[in-house]
Coordinates of C-alpha atoms in Angstrom, one line a residue:
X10 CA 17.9 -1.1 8.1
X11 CA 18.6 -4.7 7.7
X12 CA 21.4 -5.1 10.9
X13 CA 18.9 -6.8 13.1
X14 CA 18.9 -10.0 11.4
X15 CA 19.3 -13.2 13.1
X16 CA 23.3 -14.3 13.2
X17 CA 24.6 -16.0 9.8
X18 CA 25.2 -19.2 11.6
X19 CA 21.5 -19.9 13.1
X20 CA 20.2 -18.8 9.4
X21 CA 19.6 -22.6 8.2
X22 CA 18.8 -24.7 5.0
X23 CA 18.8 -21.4 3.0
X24 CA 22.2 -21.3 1.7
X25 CA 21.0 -22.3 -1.8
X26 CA 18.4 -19.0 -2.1
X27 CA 21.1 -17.0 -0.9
X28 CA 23.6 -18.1 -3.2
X29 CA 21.2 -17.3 -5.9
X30 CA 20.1 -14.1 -4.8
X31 CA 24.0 -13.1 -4.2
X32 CA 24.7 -14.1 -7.8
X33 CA 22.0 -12.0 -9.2
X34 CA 24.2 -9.1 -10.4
X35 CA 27.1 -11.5 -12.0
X36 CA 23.8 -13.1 -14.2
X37 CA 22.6 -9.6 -15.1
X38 CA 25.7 -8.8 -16.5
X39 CA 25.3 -11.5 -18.8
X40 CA 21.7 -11.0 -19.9
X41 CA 20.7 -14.1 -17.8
X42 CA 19.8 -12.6 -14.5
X43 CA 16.8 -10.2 -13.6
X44 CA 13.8 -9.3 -11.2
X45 CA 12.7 -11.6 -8.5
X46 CA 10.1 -12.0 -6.8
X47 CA 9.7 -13.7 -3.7
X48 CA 6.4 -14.9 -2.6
X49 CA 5.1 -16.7 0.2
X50 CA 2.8 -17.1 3.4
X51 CA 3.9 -15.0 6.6
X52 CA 6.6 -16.4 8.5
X53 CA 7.9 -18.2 5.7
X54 CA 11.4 -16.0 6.1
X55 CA 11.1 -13.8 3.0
X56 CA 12.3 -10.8 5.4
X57 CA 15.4 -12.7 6.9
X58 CA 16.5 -13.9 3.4
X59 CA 16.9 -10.4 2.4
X60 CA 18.2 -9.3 5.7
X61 CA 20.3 -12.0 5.3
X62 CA 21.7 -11.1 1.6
X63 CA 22.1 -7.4 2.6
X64 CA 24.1 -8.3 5.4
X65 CA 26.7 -10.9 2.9
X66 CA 26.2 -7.9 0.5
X67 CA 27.3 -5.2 2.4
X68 CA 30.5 -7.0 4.4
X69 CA 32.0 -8.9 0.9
X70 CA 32.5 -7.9 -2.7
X71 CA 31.2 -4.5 -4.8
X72 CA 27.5 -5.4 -4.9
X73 CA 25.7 -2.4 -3.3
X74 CA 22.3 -3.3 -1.2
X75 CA 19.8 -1.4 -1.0
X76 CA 16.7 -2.6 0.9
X77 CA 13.5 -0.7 1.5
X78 CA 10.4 -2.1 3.2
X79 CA 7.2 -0.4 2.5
X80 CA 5.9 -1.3 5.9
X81 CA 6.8 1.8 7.4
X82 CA 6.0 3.5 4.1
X83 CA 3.6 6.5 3.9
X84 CA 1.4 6.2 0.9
X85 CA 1.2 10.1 0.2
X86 CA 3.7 10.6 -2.5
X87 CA 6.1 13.3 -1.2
X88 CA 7.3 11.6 2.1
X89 CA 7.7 8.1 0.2
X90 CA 10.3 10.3 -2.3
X91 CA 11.4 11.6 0.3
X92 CA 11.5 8.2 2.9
X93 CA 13.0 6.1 0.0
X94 CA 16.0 8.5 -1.5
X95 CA 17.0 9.5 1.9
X96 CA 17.1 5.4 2.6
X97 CA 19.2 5.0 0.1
X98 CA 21.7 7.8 0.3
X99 CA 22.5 6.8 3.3
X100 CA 22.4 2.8 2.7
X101 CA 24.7 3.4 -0.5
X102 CA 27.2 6.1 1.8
X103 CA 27.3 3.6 4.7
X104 CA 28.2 1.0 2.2
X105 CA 31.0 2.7 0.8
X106 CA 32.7 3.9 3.8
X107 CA 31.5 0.6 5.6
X108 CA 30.1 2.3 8.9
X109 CA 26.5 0.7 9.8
X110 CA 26.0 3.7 11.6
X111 CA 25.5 6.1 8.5
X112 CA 22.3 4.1 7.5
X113 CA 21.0 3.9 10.9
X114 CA 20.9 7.8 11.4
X115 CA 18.2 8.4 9.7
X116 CA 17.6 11.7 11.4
X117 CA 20.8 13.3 10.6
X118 CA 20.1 15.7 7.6
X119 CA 22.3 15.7 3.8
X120 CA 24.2 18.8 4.5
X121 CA 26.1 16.9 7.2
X122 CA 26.8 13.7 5.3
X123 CA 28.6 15.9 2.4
X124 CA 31.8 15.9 4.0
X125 CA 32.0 12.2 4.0
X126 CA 30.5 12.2 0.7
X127 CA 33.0 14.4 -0.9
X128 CA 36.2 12.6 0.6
X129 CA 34.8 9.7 -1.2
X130 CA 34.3 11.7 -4.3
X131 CA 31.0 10.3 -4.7
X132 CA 30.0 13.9 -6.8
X133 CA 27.9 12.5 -8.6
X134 CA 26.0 11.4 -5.2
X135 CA 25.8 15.0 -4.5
X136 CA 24.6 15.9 -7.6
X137 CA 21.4 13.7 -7.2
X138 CA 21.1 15.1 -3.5
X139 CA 21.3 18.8 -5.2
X140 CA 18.8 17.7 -8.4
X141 CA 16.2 15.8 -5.7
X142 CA 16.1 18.8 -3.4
X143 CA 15.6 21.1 -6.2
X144 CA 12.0 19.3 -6.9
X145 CA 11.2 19.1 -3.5
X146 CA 11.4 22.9 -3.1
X147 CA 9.5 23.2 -6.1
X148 CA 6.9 21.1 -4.4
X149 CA 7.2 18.9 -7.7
X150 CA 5.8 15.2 -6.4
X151 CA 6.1 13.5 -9.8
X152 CA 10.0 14.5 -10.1
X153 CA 10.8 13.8 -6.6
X154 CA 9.4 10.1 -6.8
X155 CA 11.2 9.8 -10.6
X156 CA 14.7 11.2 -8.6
X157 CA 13.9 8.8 -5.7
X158 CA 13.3 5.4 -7.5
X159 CA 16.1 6.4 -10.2
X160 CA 18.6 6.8 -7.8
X161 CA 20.1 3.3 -7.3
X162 CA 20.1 3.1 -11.3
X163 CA 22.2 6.1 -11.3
X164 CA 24.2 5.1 -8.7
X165 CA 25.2 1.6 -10.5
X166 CA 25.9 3.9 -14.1
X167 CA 28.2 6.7 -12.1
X168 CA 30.0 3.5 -10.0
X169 CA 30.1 1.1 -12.0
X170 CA 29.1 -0.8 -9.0
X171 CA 25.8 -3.2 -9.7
X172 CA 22.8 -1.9 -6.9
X173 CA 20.6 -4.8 -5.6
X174 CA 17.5 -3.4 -5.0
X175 CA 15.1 -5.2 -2.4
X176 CA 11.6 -3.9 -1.5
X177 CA 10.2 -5.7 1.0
X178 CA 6.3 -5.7 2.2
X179 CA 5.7 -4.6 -1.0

């Protein structure tokens, strides 16, 4: 997860990008905002900008962040689904209650986040647990990936809170 970027206050001469990127969900309510796509050599700071917006993101306002890096990312198509919905189940549950810890764990399995889940009557949350594990023990790859990469949409229709994606080391 994105905690391990550099403090706020030694992240310099970037305000402007930030801004921008912060500001992406108030455009896309008004038709003027959409994808971006951030380009650049290595070490140009494309990973600390977004570490950088996830961390603004997740402390002020109802913007959820979800960031996934495809770094770690295991190309066979199962374990992605898996890798990227479990990411952001937990991302989007440690957002709500605002406990860093929730997205950090990634070891701890869904059963056991369904208490916090449900006091937070995020039901719809545990519907698309519930739906996504249902094509995984069908050993059904193409639904699992469609469940995974749907899930921050669905998450921004049941909330009505907009769901900044950001892939990173795509």
């Amino acid at each position: 997860m994105p905690f391990n970027a550099i403090p706020a206050e030694d992240f310099f001469n970037r305000e402007n990008e930030l801004h921008y990127l912060k500001g992406l969900s108030e455009l896309k309510k008004n038709a003027l905002g959409g994808d971006v796509f951030l380009e650049g050599a290595r070490g140009m700071g494309k990973t600390e900008l977004l570490k950088q917006l996830y961390r603004l993101l997740y402390w002020e306002g109802d913007v959820v962040p979800f960031y996934y890096s495809f770094k770690t990312a295991n190309l066979k198509g199962a374990y992605f689904a898996k890798d990227y919905f479990a990411g952001f189940v937990r991302q989007y549950l440690s957002f709500a209650k605002k406990e860093p810890s929730i997205a950090q764990s990634a070891a701890e399995p869904f059963e056991r986040l369904m208490p916090a889940i449900s006091s937070l009557g995020l039901y719809w949350l545990i519907d698309c647990i519930e739906d996504f594990q249902t094509h995984v023990n069908k050993n059904d790859f193409y639904w699992q990936i469609v469940a995974a990469i749907s899930a921050p949409v669905i998450a921004a229709q049941k909330s009505e809170n907009p769901v900044i994606v950001m892939l990173d080391d795509f």
